[in-house]
mmCIF file of C-alpha atoms in Angstrom:
data_model
loop_
_atom_site.group_PDB
_atom_site.id
_atom_site.type_symbol
_atom_site.label_atom_id
_atom_site.label_comp_id
_atom_site.label_asym_id
_atom_site.label_seq_id
_atom_site.Cartn_x
_atom_site.Cartn_y
_atom_site.Cartn_z
ATOM 1 C CA MET A 1 -68.150 -24.353 155.666
ATOM 2 C CA VAL A 2 -66.415 -27.294 154.038
ATOM 3 C CA LEU A 3 -69.143 -27.498 151.409
ATOM 4 C CA ALA A 4 -68.788 -23.785 150.578
ATOM 5 C CA LEU A 5 -65.006 -24.122 150.198
ATOM 6 C CA THR A 6 -65.421 -27.206 148.016
ATOM 7 C CA VAL A 7 -67.934 -25.436 145.763
ATOM 8 C CA CYS A 8 -65.675 -22.347 145.487
ATOM 9 C CA GLY A 9 -62.706 -24.573 144.660
ATOM 10 C CA ILE A 10 -64.652 -26.369 141.951
ATOM 11 C CA VAL A 11 -65.829 -23.060 140.441
ATOM 12 C CA VAL A 12 -62.273 -21.671 140.406
ATOM 13 C CA ALA A 13 -60.965 -24.902 138.850
ATOM 14 C CA LEU A 14 -63.641 -24.792 136.134
ATOM 15 C CA VAL A 15 -62.796 -21.172 135.297
ATOM 16 C CA VAL A 16 -59.084 -21.994 135.066
ATOM 17 C CA VAL A 17 -59.751 -25.040 132.872
ATOM 18 C CA GLY A 18 -62.085 -22.981 130.643
ATOM 19 C CA LEU A 19 -59.449 -20.272 130.146
ATOM 20 C CA PHE A 20 -56.791 -22.909 129.468
ATOM 21 C CA VAL A 21 -58.983 -24.523 126.788
ATOM 22 C CA PHE A 22 -59.518 -21.103 125.109
ATOM 23 C CA GLY A 23 -55.752 -20.592 124.961
ATOM 24 C CA LEU A 24 -55.061 -24.147 123.791
ATOM 25 C CA ARG A 25 -57.686 -23.886 121.028
ATOM 26 C CA ARG A 26 -56.192 -20.638 119.749
ATOM 27 C CA ARG A 27 -52.701 -22.191 119.738
ATOM 28 C CA LEU A 28 -53.987 -25.169 117.758
ATOM 29 C CA ILE A 29 -55.648 -22.863 115.219
ATOM 30 C CA GLN A 30 -52.472 -20.798 114.839
ATOM 31 C CA ARG A 31 -50.134 -23.804 114.791
ATOM 32 C CA SER A 32 -50.185 -24.209 111.017
ATOM 33 C CA GLY A 33 -49.496 -20.492 110.450
ATOM 34 C CA GLY A 34 -51.221 -18.095 108.092
ATOM 35 C CA THR A 35 -53.531 -16.613 110.727
ATOM 36 C CA PHE A 36 -54.646 -13.055 111.426
ATOM 37 C CA ASP A 37 -57.083 -11.353 113.775
ATOM 38 C CA ALA A 38 -60.298 -10.440 111.985
ATOM 39 C CA SER A 39 -63.717 -9.352 113.131
ATOM 40 C CA LEU A 40 -66.627 -10.502 110.982
ATOM 41 C CA ARG A 41 -70.119 -9.182 110.418
ATOM 42 C CA TRP A 42 -72.224 -11.585 108.362
ATOM 43 C CA ASP A 43 -75.258 -10.732 106.224
ATOM 44 C CA THR A 44 -74.969 -6.962 106.461
ATOM 45 C CA PRO A 45 -77.628 -4.668 105.001
ATOM 46 C CA GLU A 46 -76.959 -3.153 101.588
ATOM 47 C CA GLU A 47 -76.976 0.457 102.753
ATOM 48 C CA GLY A 48 -74.424 -0.235 105.491
ATOM 49 C CA ASP A 49 -75.181 -0.365 109.183
ATOM 50 C CA ARG A 50 -72.609 1.540 111.209
ATOM 51 C CA ASN A 51 -74.056 1.171 114.681
ATOM 52 C CA GLY A 52 -71.438 -1.373 115.759
ATOM 53 C CA LYS A 53 -73.858 -4.259 116.209
ATOM 54 C CA GLY A 54 -73.263 -7.705 114.787
ATOM 55 C CA TRP A 55 -69.463 -7.731 114.916
ATOM 56 C CA ALA A 56 -67.826 -10.908 116.221
ATOM 57 C CA TYR A 57 -64.149 -11.022 117.086
ATOM 58 C CA GLY A 58 -62.225 -13.933 115.652
ATOM 59 C CA VAL A 59 -59.157 -15.444 114.082
ATOM 60 C CA ALA A 60 -58.956 -16.176 110.364
ATOM 61 C CA ARG A 61 -56.679 -18.821 108.868
ATOM 62 C CA TYR A 62 -55.636 -19.375 105.278
ATOM 63 C CA ASN A 63 -56.175 -22.978 104.224
ATOM 64 C CA GLY A 64 -55.444 -23.471 100.530
ATOM 65 C CA ASP A 65 -58.128 -21.661 98.529
ATOM 66 C CA ARG A 66 -60.211 -20.907 101.609
ATOM 67 C CA VAL A 67 -60.141 -18.616 104.599
ATOM 68 C CA GLU A 68 -61.511 -20.275 107.721
ATOM 69 C CA TRP A 69 -62.859 -17.917 110.378
ATOM 70 C CA TYR A 70 -63.046 -18.999 114.020
ATOM 71 C CA ARG A 71 -64.810 -17.124 116.805
ATOM 72 C CA VAL A 72 -62.398 -16.304 119.605
ATOM 73 C CA PHE A 73 -64.911 -16.951 122.378
ATOM 74 C CA SER A 74 -65.945 -20.443 121.363
ATOM 75 C CA TYR A 75 -64.862 -23.966 122.218
ATOM 76 C CA SER A 76 -65.690 -25.354 118.767
ATOM 77 C CA PRO A 77 -62.716 -26.866 116.924
ATOM 78 C CA ARG A 78 -64.407 -26.140 113.582
ATOM 79 C CA PRO A 79 -64.470 -22.791 111.796
ATOM 80 C CA ARG A 80 -67.654 -20.780 112.139
ATOM 81 C CA ARG A 81 -67.421 -19.533 108.535
ATOM 82 C CA THR A 82 -65.438 -20.684 105.505
ATOM 83 C CA LEU A 83 -64.881 -18.302 102.612
ATOM 84 C CA GLU A 84 -63.771 -19.723 99.259
ATOM 85 C CA ARG A 85 -61.373 -17.527 97.293
ATOM 86 C CA SER A 86 -63.269 -18.013 94.019
ATOM 87 C CA ALA A 87 -66.556 -16.861 95.612
ATOM 88 C CA ILE A 88 -65.308 -13.647 97.271
ATOM 89 C CA GLU A 89 -66.019 -10.321 95.606
ATOM 90 C CA VAL A 90 -64.569 -7.222 97.242
ATOM 91 C CA ALA A 91 -67.039 -4.340 97.173
ATOM 92 C CA GLY A 92 -65.147 -1.646 99.053
ATOM 93 C CA ARG A 93 -63.042 -0.534 101.950
ATOM 94 C CA ARG A 94 -63.698 1.969 104.718
ATOM 95 C CA VAL A 95 -62.657 2.984 108.203
ATOM 96 C CA PRO A 96 -64.870 2.302 111.232
ATOM 97 C CA GLU A 97 -67.286 5.103 112.049
ATOM 98 C CA GLY A 98 -69.333 5.984 115.098
ATOM 99 C CA GLU A 99 -70.032 3.062 117.409
ATOM 100 C CA GLU A 100 -68.051 0.716 115.168
ATOM 101 C CA GLU A 101 -64.880 2.308 116.516
ATOM 102 C CA LEU A 102 -65.793 0.927 119.942
ATOM 103 C CA ALA A 103 -66.746 -2.523 118.627
ATOM 104 C CA LEU A 104 -63.518 -3.083 116.663
ATOM 105 C CA LEU A 105 -59.817 -2.958 117.432
ATOM 106 C CA SER A 106 -58.312 0.490 117.013
ATOM 107 C CA ASP A 107 -56.139 -0.096 113.944
ATOM 108 C CA HIS A 108 -58.639 -2.112 111.907
ATOM 109 C CA VAL A 109 -60.125 -1.194 108.537
ATOM 110 C CA ILE A 110 -63.337 -2.679 107.162
ATOM 111 C CA LEU A 111 -63.506 -4.596 103.907
ATOM 112 C CA ALA A 112 -67.006 -5.015 102.429
ATOM 113 C CA CYS A 113 -67.376 -8.249 100.458
ATOM 114 C CA LEU A 114 -69.879 -10.513 98.778
ATOM 115 C CA HIS A 115 -69.593 -14.261 99.251
ATOM 116 C CA ARG A 116 -72.024 -16.358 97.234
ATOM 117 C CA GLY A 117 -74.567 -13.506 97.285
ATOM 118 C CA THR A 118 -74.236 -12.826 101.023
ATOM 119 C CA ARG A 119 -72.945 -9.437 102.098
ATOM 120 C CA LEU A 120 -70.310 -9.519 104.797
ATOM 121 C CA GLU A 121 -67.727 -7.244 106.308
ATOM 122 C CA LEU A 122 -64.288 -8.173 107.573
ATOM 123 C CA ALA A 123 -62.351 -5.868 109.873
ATOM 124 C CA MET A 124 -58.593 -6.386 110.042
ATOM 125 C CA SER A 125 -55.338 -4.493 110.378
ATOM 126 C CA GLU A 126 -53.736 -2.795 107.362
ATOM 127 C CA ASP A 127 -51.043 -5.494 107.231
ATOM 128 C CA ALA A 128 -53.605 -8.288 107.301
ATOM 129 C CA LEU A 129 -55.637 -6.472 104.631
ATOM 130 C CA THR A 130 -52.603 -6.278 102.352
ATOM 131 C CA GLY A 131 -52.010 -10.007 102.797
ATOM 132 C CA PHE A 132 -55.685 -10.836 102.264
ATOM 133 C CA LEU A 133 -55.898 -8.837 99.026
ATOM 134 C CA ALA A 134 -52.634 -10.393 97.782
ATOM 135 C CA TRP A 135 -54.053 -13.840 98.567
ATOM 136 C CA LEU A 136 -57.222 -13.010 96.611
ATOM 137 C CA GLU A 137 -55.271 -11.754 93.610
ATOM 138 C CA ALA A 138 -52.979 -14.803 93.644
ATOM 139 C CA ALA A 139 -55.808 -17.079 92.548
ATOM 140 C CA PRO A 140 -54.840 -19.797 90.068
ATOM 141 C CA PRO A 141 -55.411 -18.980 86.378
ATOM 142 C CA GLY A 142 -58.996 -19.438 85.264
ATOM 143 C CA GLN A 143 -60.593 -18.483 88.564
ATOM 144 C CA ARG A 144 -62.531 -15.263 88.571
ATOM 145 C CA VAL A 145 -61.718 -13.006 91.444
ATOM 146 C CA TYR A 146 -63.067 -9.476 91.671
ATOM 147 C CA VAL A 147 -60.919 -7.147 93.681
ATOM 148 C CA GLY A 148 -61.940 -3.539 93.253
ATOM 149 C CA VAL A 149 -60.986 -1.759 96.439
ATOM 150 C CA PRO A 150 -61.090 2.020 96.432
ATOM 151 C CA SER A 151 -58.502 3.578 98.754
#
């Protein structure tokens, strides 16, 4: 009986510590500001896959001429993906369809991009999208940035 209570106590303590570390990590990421919620789908097919698979929920942070993307459900202190402003080409914008509506947050729109030849999609709120596109267009003189987003 004592062993069972000890094991249950340890399991509960580990769950609480794990949840605390998730929250602490997110606070540390957001501490410097310039963050927004963004789901990411990396290396998408050219014709567009709208079955909702491959989306990962995360937090993106502006860091100079880069956007660093962190998975929400991860303990890693490093970003999972880093997108350089000069290497991002915006290919289009669309609303989630079909099963994607279940995989993404309700108010998110999808931005199709190319980053160094890799197709990716970012899903974010309209406000975050406006900020992201403004950040792309605010590139220093001499950098090529392609932003051609149909409404």
